[in-house]
């Protein structure tokens, strides 16, 4: 039983922080898409909880944590309210939001990997589900908003790669029996810093080789 | 065990009516999107059964009712056939369809809430899943049709709020041990009438405060 | 226990071939949408595994085969790499890819039906899930790429009908206790050949009758 990386209350607080910042990103997109207050709340919930929901369905952790922990459900509603009333101010501190979002990315790729392994999945599958936990909510957010998922677009700074690195460090630690609060903290920080660097220096992933000029530029 | 609000045969008949009218709305959108007969059937099935499928996955009711009750599966196909042959006539009675759709909304927000509670979820989570049961199919319908979900758009009459009210009344009744055929019927009728009023008077939910002029109007 | 249509190793090899060609179709769409290398891999995985994932969630086969069999997870990554480096060549042999895709369609509609029946679903539900196994990945691929699912569009050659025929033959064989490697092979080949004929002669499904001229042409 590895699931608690840190003391339960520390872990829970970190989870809520991650959920909160993911919800902010969902609510901000809803405002930009001109959705009403209810659409803002839905997009906040989906972005914050979607990745964990997907992982829990895959590993058979039913009902998912999103429906058993009241804090998980309420937190995105607070984020939605905040954005509803104060969104010009929230947008102004977008850079700050991005830093927290990077922290959420780091946290969820590691905790998602560990939870999947706890439910008996292989190391590779656990890492894949850690990645899905970290990025799944954002993909659902973009699908509901009828946009091409920013995760898949070439013209966005690296987002998946930091999560893949964090998940990979986690499964290596598990494999070598070295998963401790210290090493998992390191995995989180590595993913977090990589994402910050990717935003700072606009690191991007390559597109297919020899793309023909007829390829649609979007 | 609260799950049967009414006698089983009454409940089942109501379910099939709700499924039928939701399927009509899916099939009509498919015709408007110029889909073929198979696309019409798929959109009818998804719209009618999607909300319940989502709820059943979340509460661990597997296989979902949509796959264990043949009537649930067949009914949307009838709706699809009807729209396929008679859609100009169905469109002409759109107002009538909307009344039935409002009835389906009322019914499913209450029955979805009660089923989730029966599977051991908390009152808050049960209400959230009741809402998801009522509106989930419509969201899936719009995602598959590559449209922005009308649930989220500010320029549509209130749809979620009536369902939230119905689900909330249901959990209050459960909490105070007052869930009877009469009170759940009242919850259904309240959601139904609220939706009818929202359509009649074009009630809408507010968008975010202080939206800047640069926000895209869609 | 019908699940093994053929000897385990033959069945597994066929599964991997089907997964590979479905992944190719996902990766090619990702290149056309100008996604980066990571988006290509995600679309390859989703297209190849999405249909089976959906079926496994519905029948309660958790964790899904996609997460328990390493080969299922790795194969789409190979397809993504291949398309990443060689996509102009892959596009040039699109006709060949389509033939393999038709083979995957035939294989999955039959094996999906049989697996669902093995998990206790009715004949009708098993056939529906066989169809979903065969076409679900392609629908998810198009939703993630923010395109109208080609499955639903009238201006594409028949894709679902061959899978419906294959699934129907399978449940008839099950019903009459005649499911053998020979008969299931026949069901696969029938669906495969029907799909090839549909592509060759551009068979299409009808749209709704009496569409008014005001219907949007897309």
XYZ file of C-alpha atoms in Angstrom:
654
model
C 0.000 0.000 0.000
C 1.873 2.989 -1.336
C -1.050 5.263 -1.904
C -0.320 7.847 0.755
C 2.799 9.591 -0.459
C 2.690 11.995 2.440
C 0.680 12.177 5.644
C -3.020 11.960 4.743
C -3.744 15.581 5.627
C -0.773 16.916 3.639
C -1.750 14.763 0.661
C -5.364 15.888 0.867
C -4.396 19.559 1.032
C -2.114 19.153 -1.982
C -4.903 17.389 -3.884
C -7.315 20.227 -3.173
C -4.771 22.828 -4.305
C -4.241 20.919 -7.547
C -7.988 20.576 -8.078
C -8.471 24.272 -7.408
C -5.940 25.484 -9.972
C -7.145 23.042 -12.633
C -10.690 24.301 -11.982
C -9.496 27.894 -12.460
C -8.155 27.006 -15.904
C -11.488 25.399 -16.834
C -13.505 28.360 -15.551
C -11.332 30.855 -17.441
C -11.852 28.993 -20.713
C -15.614 28.977 -20.032
C -15.577 32.768 -19.618
C -13.615 33.155 -22.845
C -16.183 30.940 -24.610
C -18.935 33.167 -23.245
C -20.640 30.385 -21.260
C -23.120 31.216 -18.515
C -22.475 30.756 -14.802
C -23.587 27.162 -14.990
C -21.278 26.424 -17.912
C -18.434 27.940 -15.915
C -19.156 25.590 -13.006
C -19.404 22.535 -15.275
C -16.133 23.290 -17.038
C -14.428 23.905 -13.683
C -15.630 20.544 -12.339
C -14.733 18.632 -15.499
C -11.241 20.113 -15.762
C -10.461 19.553 -12.094
C -11.871 16.058 -11.702
C -11.861 14.573 -15.214
C -8.377 13.074 -15.135
C -8.892 11.388 -11.774
C -12.346 10.158 -12.827
C -10.892 8.495 -15.903
C -8.138 6.826 -13.860
C -10.593 5.616 -11.215
C -12.898 4.116 -13.861
C -9.949 2.300 -15.446
C -8.659 0.797 -12.201
C -12.123 -0.023 -10.870
C -12.035 2.463 -7.970
C -15.815 2.996 -8.045
C -17.391 5.299 -7.004
C -14.492 7.580 -7.942
C -12.886 9.787 -5.312
C -14.574 12.779 -6.976
C -17.919 11.459 -5.689
C -16.864 10.207 -2.268
C -14.860 13.217 -1.048
C -17.082 16.266 -0.673
C -14.060 18.587 -0.765
C -13.176 17.385 -4.257
C -16.657 18.328 -5.463
C -16.961 21.675 -3.659
C -13.506 23.073 -4.467
C -14.145 23.554 -8.205
C -17.372 25.406 -7.377
C -15.362 27.915 -5.321
C -12.960 28.327 -8.228
C -15.930 28.884 -10.567
C -17.422 31.533 -8.268
C -14.083 33.299 -7.983
C -13.670 33.435 -11.744
C -17.322 34.421 -12.216
C -16.914 37.545 -10.093
C -13.250 38.379 -10.544
C -12.204 36.971 -13.885
C -10.462 40.121 -15.220
C -8.259 40.026 -12.118
C -7.703 36.285 -12.448
C -6.704 36.708 -16.087
C -4.279 39.467 -15.081
C -2.496 36.988 -12.832
C -2.563 34.295 -15.537
C 1.188 33.821 -15.068
C 0.570 32.973 -11.426
C -2.241 30.612 -12.379
C 0.108 28.879 -14.813
C 2.641 28.280 -12.053
C -0.014 26.635 -9.890
C -1.261 24.646 -12.876
C 2.292 23.350 -13.359
C 2.309 22.346 -9.694
C -0.993 20.495 -10.166
C 0.458 18.751 -13.218
C 3.466 17.559 -11.221
C 1.403 16.446 -8.264
C -1.240 14.527 -10.223
C 1.154 12.697 -12.555
C 2.885 11.244 -9.496
C -0.139 10.569 -7.284
C -2.069 9.143 -10.249
C 0.768 6.739 -11.043
C 1.026 5.584 -7.442
C -2.730 5.051 -7.071
C -2.892 2.984 -10.276
C 0.017 0.820 -9.070
C -1.729 0.358 -5.732
C -4.696 -1.080 -7.612
C -2.500 -3.741 -9.153
C -1.619 -2.339 -12.563
C 1.755 -2.921 -14.178
C 4.467 -0.249 -14.067
C 3.895 0.811 -17.681
C 0.121 1.025 -17.276
C 0.517 2.895 -13.998
C 2.700 5.504 -15.663
C 0.202 5.822 -18.529
C -2.625 6.360 -16.038
C -0.514 8.863 -14.083
C -0.150 10.834 -17.298
C -3.892 10.494 -17.972
C -4.675 11.743 -14.453
C -2.560 14.832 -15.022
C -3.733 15.765 -18.523
C -7.167 14.115 -18.844
C -9.134 16.962 -17.275
C -7.665 19.482 -19.691
C -8.552 17.311 -22.673
C -12.155 16.928 -21.491
C -12.303 20.697 -20.878
C -11.295 21.405 -24.481
C -13.633 18.748 -25.932
C -16.624 20.190 -24.029
C -15.651 23.705 -25.123
C -15.551 22.428 -28.728
C -11.862 23.311 -29.175
C -8.993 21.184 -30.432
C -7.324 19.898 -27.228
C -4.353 22.147 -26.516
C -2.515 19.023 -25.341
C -2.372 17.765 -28.929
C -1.506 20.992 -30.715
C 2.050 21.580 -31.857
C 1.890 25.342 -31.178
C 1.662 24.966 -27.407
C 4.529 24.686 -24.929
C 5.321 21.147 -23.740
C 2.703 19.929 -21.304
C 2.632 16.148 -21.552
C 6.384 15.607 -21.487
C 6.885 16.959 -17.942
C 4.054 14.699 -16.766
C 5.594 11.713 -18.582
C 8.926 12.417 -16.863
C 7.260 12.658 -13.453
C 5.314 9.441 -13.993
C 8.435 7.652 -15.237
C 10.499 8.703 -12.207
C 7.653 7.424 -10.012
C 7.566 3.964 -11.578
C 11.364 3.738 -11.464
C 11.223 4.536 -7.749
C 8.520 1.889 -7.271
C 10.515 -0.652 -9.281
C 13.647 -0.073 -7.185
C 11.681 0.017 -3.936
C 12.742 3.609 -3.446
C 9.391 5.389 -3.300
C 9.516 7.631 -0.241
C 8.033 11.050 0.481
C 11.438 12.434 -0.522
C 11.710 10.670 -3.897
C 8.088 11.255 -4.817
C 8.525 14.892 -3.835
C 11.496 14.972 -6.197
C 9.418 13.486 -9.010
C 6.748 16.137 -8.450
C 9.300 18.949 -8.396
C 11.026 17.646 -11.531
C 7.780 17.638 -13.514
C 6.870 21.053 -12.073
C 10.214 22.660 -12.971
C 10.241 21.078 -16.449
C 6.819 22.567 -17.144
C 7.963 25.994 -15.888
C 11.027 25.818 -18.143
C 8.887 24.726 -21.101
C 6.678 27.788 -20.594
C 9.647 30.115 -20.053
C 11.566 28.993 -23.144
C 8.576 27.931 -25.281
C 9.786 24.378 -25.693
C 7.718 22.537 -28.220
C 7.506 19.004 -29.556
C 8.277 18.324 -33.218
C 5.628 17.657 -35.802
C 5.800 14.806 -38.286
C 8.822 14.797 -40.581
C 8.512 15.909 -44.193
C 5.114 17.431 -43.767
C 3.926 18.381 -47.198
C 3.037 21.948 -47.940
C -0.538 20.838 -48.452
C -0.925 20.071 -44.767
C -3.494 22.396 -43.269
C -1.895 24.989 -40.996
C -4.184 25.571 -38.037
C -33.947 0.499 -1.045
C -35.631 3.544 -2.457
C -35.066 2.868 -6.112
C -38.632 2.210 -7.174
C -40.326 5.567 -6.817
C -43.532 4.164 -8.204
C -44.762 0.685 -8.970
C -42.222 -1.041 -11.240
C -44.421 -0.972 -14.311
C -45.298 2.716 -13.886
C -41.635 3.581 -13.351
C -40.593 1.560 -16.396
C -43.204 3.202 -18.595
C -42.097 6.656 -17.439
C -38.458 5.743 -18.131
C -39.306 4.637 -21.661
C -41.246 7.840 -22.324
C -38.268 9.915 -21.126
C -35.873 7.866 -23.230
C -38.124 8.251 -26.254
C -38.340 12.047 -26.128
C -34.619 12.443 -25.464
C -33.971 10.185 -28.467
C -36.224 12.403 -30.605
C -34.072 15.429 -29.741
C -30.920 13.536 -30.693
C -32.406 12.297 -33.964
C -33.590 15.786 -34.903
C -30.119 17.235 -34.385
C -28.692 14.424 -36.541
C -31.075 15.345 -39.364
C -30.109 19.004 -39.030
C -26.435 17.970 -39.224
C -27.204 16.007 -42.382
C -26.153 12.643 -40.901
C -27.211 9.398 -42.560
C -29.759 6.982 -41.130
C -27.101 5.285 -39.062
C -25.874 8.584 -37.624
C -29.479 9.382 -36.718
C -29.767 6.102 -34.799
C -26.445 6.611 -33.002
C -27.308 10.132 -31.916
C -30.754 8.967 -30.754
C -29.192 6.196 -28.640
C -26.478 8.413 -27.176
C -28.855 11.238 -26.271
C -31.388 8.907 -24.696
C -29.031 6.638 -22.773
C -25.848 8.699 -22.255
C -26.825 10.326 -18.966
C -27.898 7.063 -17.371
C -24.799 5.289 -18.710
C -22.549 7.878 -17.099
C -24.369 7.582 -13.773
C -24.257 3.779 -13.840
C -20.514 3.777 -14.564
C -19.908 6.169 -11.665
C -21.903 4.154 -9.132
C -20.618 0.795 -10.355
C -23.965 -0.454 -11.706
C -22.333 -2.565 -14.424
C -23.508 -3.573 -16.968
C -25.575 -0.372 -17.140
C -29.351 -0.564 -17.383
C -29.030 0.530 -21.020
C -27.516 -2.878 -21.798
C -29.637 -5.084 -19.562
C -33.105 -3.776 -20.462
C -33.928 -4.444 -24.095
C -36.640 -1.779 -24.062
C -34.082 0.913 -23.240
C -32.067 -0.071 -26.292
C -34.969 -0.508 -28.739
C -36.933 2.643 -27.865
C -34.356 5.098 -29.312
C -34.337 3.094 -32.548
C -38.093 3.658 -32.884
C -37.564 7.356 -32.273
C -34.824 7.387 -34.931
C -37.088 5.652 -37.477
C -39.913 8.077 -36.744
C -37.660 11.079 -37.287
C -36.081 9.480 -40.356
C -39.435 9.200 -42.137
C -41.409 12.045 -40.636
C -38.914 14.654 -39.512
C -40.617 17.676 -41.128
C -43.735 16.776 -39.158
C -41.733 16.179 -35.992
C -40.045 19.550 -36.380
C -43.430 21.181 -36.832
C -44.468 19.872 -33.433
C -41.128 20.937 -31.883
C -43.066 22.761 -29.162
C -44.724 19.487 -28.220
C -41.392 17.693 -28.271
C -39.982 20.341 -25.947
C -42.759 19.734 -23.438
C -41.982 16.016 -23.401
C -38.270 16.775 -23.163
C -39.001 18.897 -20.090
C -40.900 15.957 -18.632
C -37.918 13.677 -19.292
C -35.650 16.202 -17.616
C -37.830 16.248 -14.503
C -38.157 12.498 -14.369
C -34.490 11.663 -14.837
C -33.100 14.239 -12.405
C -35.223 12.645 -9.667
C -34.832 8.977 -10.603
C -31.082 9.461 -11.199
C -30.653 11.024 -7.766
C -32.550 8.225 -6.059
C -30.638 5.470 -7.868
C -27.269 7.021 -6.955
C -28.337 7.278 -3.307
C -29.454 3.643 -3.403
C -25.916 2.710 -4.436
C -24.513 4.341 -1.309
C -23.443 7.777 -2.493
C -23.736 10.843 -0.285
C -26.628 13.262 -0.671
C -24.498 15.854 -2.487
C -23.009 13.299 -4.881
C -26.432 11.779 -5.500
C -27.846 15.161 -6.491
C -24.843 15.775 -8.767
C -25.405 12.413 -10.456
C -29.137 13.101 -10.736
C -28.250 16.254 -12.616
C -25.757 14.329 -14.759
C -28.405 11.699 -15.567
C -30.776 14.394 -16.770
C -28.363 16.496 -18.833
C -25.517 14.081 -19.702
C -27.139 12.634 -22.807
C -27.656 16.068 -24.303
C -24.022 16.998 -23.704
C -22.813 13.800 -25.382
C -25.230 14.453 -28.271
C -23.707 17.896 -28.874
C -20.105 16.659 -28.499
C -20.684 13.902 -31.079
C -22.364 16.395 -33.408
C -19.312 18.649 -33.016
C -21.342 21.510 -31.535
C -20.748 23.527 -28.366
C -23.014 21.844 -25.787
C -26.211 23.888 -25.592
C -26.195 23.173 -21.849
C -23.171 25.452 -21.440
C -24.205 28.307 -23.725
C -25.555 31.492 -22.207
C -27.979 32.108 -25.094
C -30.195 29.128 -24.279
C -33.102 29.016 -21.847
C -32.362 27.546 -18.428
C -32.013 23.781 -18.636
C -29.742 22.722 -15.795
C -31.347 24.822 -13.080
C -34.707 23.002 -13.190
C -32.822 19.700 -12.948
C -30.745 21.007 -10.036
C -33.938 22.051 -8.245
C -35.530 18.647 -8.834
C -32.419 16.815 -7.612
C -32.176 19.071 -4.567
C -35.795 18.494 -3.577
C -35.153 14.755 -3.926
C -32.148 14.723 -1.583
C -33.990 16.924 0.915
C -36.847 14.412 0.896
C -34.373 11.562 1.376
C -32.635 13.436 4.202
C -35.907 14.037 6.044
C -37.147 10.517 5.345
C -39.969 11.935 3.303
C -39.394 10.354 -0.092
C -42.724 8.920 -1.184
C -44.360 8.576 -4.587
C -46.136 11.824 -3.758
C -43.042 13.884 -2.846
C -40.925 12.495 -5.671
C -43.799 13.208 -8.023
C -43.769 16.763 -6.699
C -40.022 17.046 -7.343
C -40.536 15.831 -10.903
C -43.392 18.248 -11.518
C -41.445 21.172 -10.028
C -38.486 20.584 -12.367
C -40.882 20.073 -15.275
C -42.831 23.286 -14.641
C -39.651 25.304 -14.042
C -38.315 24.179 -17.406
C -41.583 25.045 -19.120
C -41.515 28.516 -17.529
C -37.854 28.969 -18.523
C -38.779 28.227 -22.143
C -41.923 30.397 -22.033
C -40.195 33.461 -20.556
C -36.680 32.818 -21.946
C -35.055 32.741 -18.525
C -31.303 32.684 -18.848
C -28.369 32.363 -16.499
C -25.941 35.281 -16.162
C -22.532 35.290 -17.737
C -19.377 36.302 -15.877
C -19.360 39.802 -14.432
C -17.377 42.564 -16.125
C -16.809 40.662 -19.303
C -14.448 42.707 -21.366
C -15.445 43.827 -24.810
C -12.729 41.588 -26.214
C -14.610 38.465 -25.194
C -15.662 36.594 -28.289
C -19.392 36.784 -28.866
C -20.535 33.430 -30.192
C -16.553 -19.624 -22.249
C -16.482 -18.636 -25.886
C -13.948 -15.885 -25.674
C -11.126 -17.557 -27.549
C -12.336 -17.787 -31.101
C -9.044 -19.201 -32.233
C -5.989 -20.514 -30.435
C -4.801 -17.853 -27.973
C -1.677 -16.984 -29.919
C -3.537 -16.663 -33.228
C -6.215 -14.516 -31.574
C -3.580 -12.313 -29.914
C -1.708 -11.811 -33.171
C -4.931 -10.874 -34.973
C -5.793 -8.431 -32.169
C -2.407 -6.747 -32.475
C -2.758 -6.450 -36.254
C -6.174 -4.836 -35.824
C -4.835 -2.479 -33.156
C -1.908 -1.559 -35.378
C -3.986 -0.599 -38.415
C -6.504 1.343 -36.337
C -3.567 3.196 -34.755
C -2.244 4.057 -38.220
C -5.556 5.707 -39.106
C -5.441 7.749 -35.885
C -1.835 8.799 -36.439
C -2.535 9.848 -40.031
C -5.413 12.080 -38.937
C -3.123 13.613 -36.293
C -0.555 14.475 -38.968
C -3.276 15.986 -41.146
C -4.412 18.068 -38.142
C -0.829 19.247 -37.676
C -0.491 17.771 -34.175
C 2.932 17.291 -32.602
C 4.583 13.926 -32.021
C 2.807 13.543 -28.728
C -0.585 14.292 -30.255
C 0.158 11.663 -32.910
C 0.824 9.066 -30.205
C -2.307 9.997 -28.239
C -4.545 9.789 -31.299
C -2.969 6.451 -32.276
C -3.636 5.017 -28.800
C -7.188 6.339 -28.598
C -8.172 5.097 -32.055
C -6.676 1.669 -31.509
C -7.881 1.027 -27.965
C -10.953 3.268 -27.525
C -13.558 0.802 -28.780
C -12.282 -2.035 -26.598
C -11.964 0.297 -23.592
C -15.606 1.333 -23.937
C -16.768 -2.279 -24.205
C -14.681 -3.373 -21.211
C -16.056 -0.529 -19.065
C -19.616 -1.495 -20.013
C -19.210 -5.188 -19.210
C -17.173 -4.587 -16.070
C -13.916 -6.082 -17.382
C -11.749 -3.781 -15.255
C -8.893 -2.968 -15.663
C -9.515 -3.127 -19.425
C -7.358 -5.349 -21.611
C -5.680 -2.188 -22.939
C -4.044 -1.754 -19.512
C -3.267 -5.367 -18.697
C -1.655 -6.451 -21.975
C 1.555 -4.552 -22.624
C 1.427 -5.406 -26.327
C -1.893 -3.572 -26.691
C -0.314 -0.434 -25.268
C 3.008 -0.593 -27.146
C 1.664 -1.446 -30.609
C -0.011 1.955 -31.222
C 3.244 3.676 -30.244
C 5.044 1.781 -33.014
C 2.335 2.834 -35.445
C 2.729 6.447 -34.299
C 6.518 6.335 -34.789
C 6.103 4.832 -38.232
C 3.688 7.561 -39.296
C 5.830 10.237 -37.667
C 8.841 9.374 -39.808
C 7.262 7.974 -42.944
C 3.824 9.520 -43.235
C 4.082 10.586 -46.905
C 4.825 6.966 -47.748
C 2.035 5.735 -45.502
C -0.412 8.125 -47.125
C 0.679 6.887 -50.544
C -0.356 3.377 -49.537
C -3.646 4.643 -48.053
C -5.504 2.052 -50.132
C -3.489 -0.672 -48.440
C -4.128 0.847 -45.038
C -7.850 0.880 -45.789
C -7.805 -2.823 -46.558
C -6.172 -3.557 -43.206
C -8.597 -1.196 -41.476
C -11.455 -3.194 -43.005
C -9.855 -6.343 -41.626
C -9.648 -4.744 -38.176
C -13.296 -3.748 -38.441
C -14.324 -7.313 -39.239
C -12.172 -8.804 -36.505
C -13.248 -6.453 -33.718
C -16.983 -6.548 -34.429
C -16.882 -10.324 -33.987
C -14.436 -10.583 -31.075
C -16.164 -7.684 -29.280
C -19.533 -9.389 -29.600
C -18.185 -12.669 -28.286
C -16.407 -11.054 -25.320
C -19.554 -9.160 -24.305
C -21.595 -12.374 -24.484
C -18.982 -14.141 -22.372
C -19.543 -11.505 -19.696
C -23.216 -12.364 -19.517
C -24.860 -9.779 -21.742
C -27.884 -10.570 -23.881
C -27.526 -11.315 -27.583
C -28.792 -7.874 -28.628
C -26.527 -6.037 -26.179
C -23.577 -8.194 -27.203
C -24.071 -7.277 -30.841
C -24.367 -3.590 -29.917
C -21.123 -3.785 -27.968
C -19.451 -5.680 -30.818
C -20.360 -2.768 -33.065
C -19.117 -0.295 -30.446
C -15.815 -2.181 -30.180
C -15.299 -1.931 -33.917
C -16.275 1.717 -34.444
C -15.783 3.353 -31.007
C -12.098 4.111 -31.453
C -12.724 5.963 -34.683
C -15.454 8.081 -33.083
C -13.177 9.017 -30.174
C -10.403 9.827 -32.671
C -12.663 12.288 -34.512
C -14.017 13.844 -31.298
C -10.478 14.470 -30.001
C -9.459 15.904 -33.372
C -12.506 18.225 -33.197
C -14.050 16.805 -36.353
C -17.566 15.525 -36.981
C -17.241 11.729 -36.591
C -16.900 10.262 -40.068
C -19.022 7.357 -38.838
C -22.054 9.647 -38.675
C -21.596 11.566 -41.926
C -23.688 10.666 -44.927
C -20.870 11.432 -47.393
C -18.686 8.519 -46.309
C -18.800 4.946 -47.569
C -20.641 2.467 -45.343
C -18.603 1.643 -42.268
C -21.060 0.678 -39.548
C -23.235 -1.613 -41.652
C -20.492 -4.199 -42.313
C -19.761 -4.253 -38.580
C -23.469 -4.653 -37.786
C -23.650 -7.576 -40.203
C -20.577 -9.211 -38.643
C -21.935 -8.749 -35.121
C -25.358 -10.080 -36.155
C -23.889 -13.214 -37.743
C -21.926 -13.761 -34.523
C -24.959 -13.601 -32.242
C -26.929 -15.832 -34.608
C -24.111 -18.377 -34.409
C -24.099 -18.090 -30.609
C -27.875 -18.461 -30.479
C -27.807 -21.623 -32.609
C -24.776 -23.008 -30.783
C -22.799 -22.829 -33.981
C -19.948 -20.537 -33.014
C -16.780 -22.255 -34.149
C -13.486 -20.934 -35.487
C -14.957 -21.568 -38.935
C -18.222 -19.680 -38.471
C -16.615 -16.789 -36.633
C -13.997 -16.650 -39.359
C -16.871 -16.444 -41.839
C -18.466 -13.576 -39.882
C -15.150 -11.708 -39.912
C -14.659 -12.257 -43.624
C -18.232 -11.206 -44.424
C -17.823 -7.895 -42.606
C -14.392 -7.437 -44.197
C -15.615 -8.070 -47.739
C -18.718 -5.898 -47.259
C -16.509 -3.019 -46.179
C -14.204 -3.515 -49.173
C -17.214 -3.521 -51.510
C -18.619 -0.407 -49.834
C -15.319 1.385 -50.479
C -15.049 0.069 -54.031
C -18.573 1.044 -55.075
C -19.036 3.996 -52.694
C -22.097 2.526 -51.032
C -23.709 5.056 -48.760
C -26.576 5.086 -46.309
C -29.607 7.261 -47.010
C -30.266 10.504 -45.221
C -33.626 11.433 -43.743
C -36.539 11.519 -46.166
C -37.890 14.820 -47.403
C -35.012 16.877 -46.147
C -35.962 20.470 -46.662
C -33.761 22.696 -48.747
C -32.996 24.694 -45.613
C -31.013 21.816 -44.132
C -27.401 22.833 -43.821
C -25.195 21.025 -46.329
C -21.907 20.230 -44.635
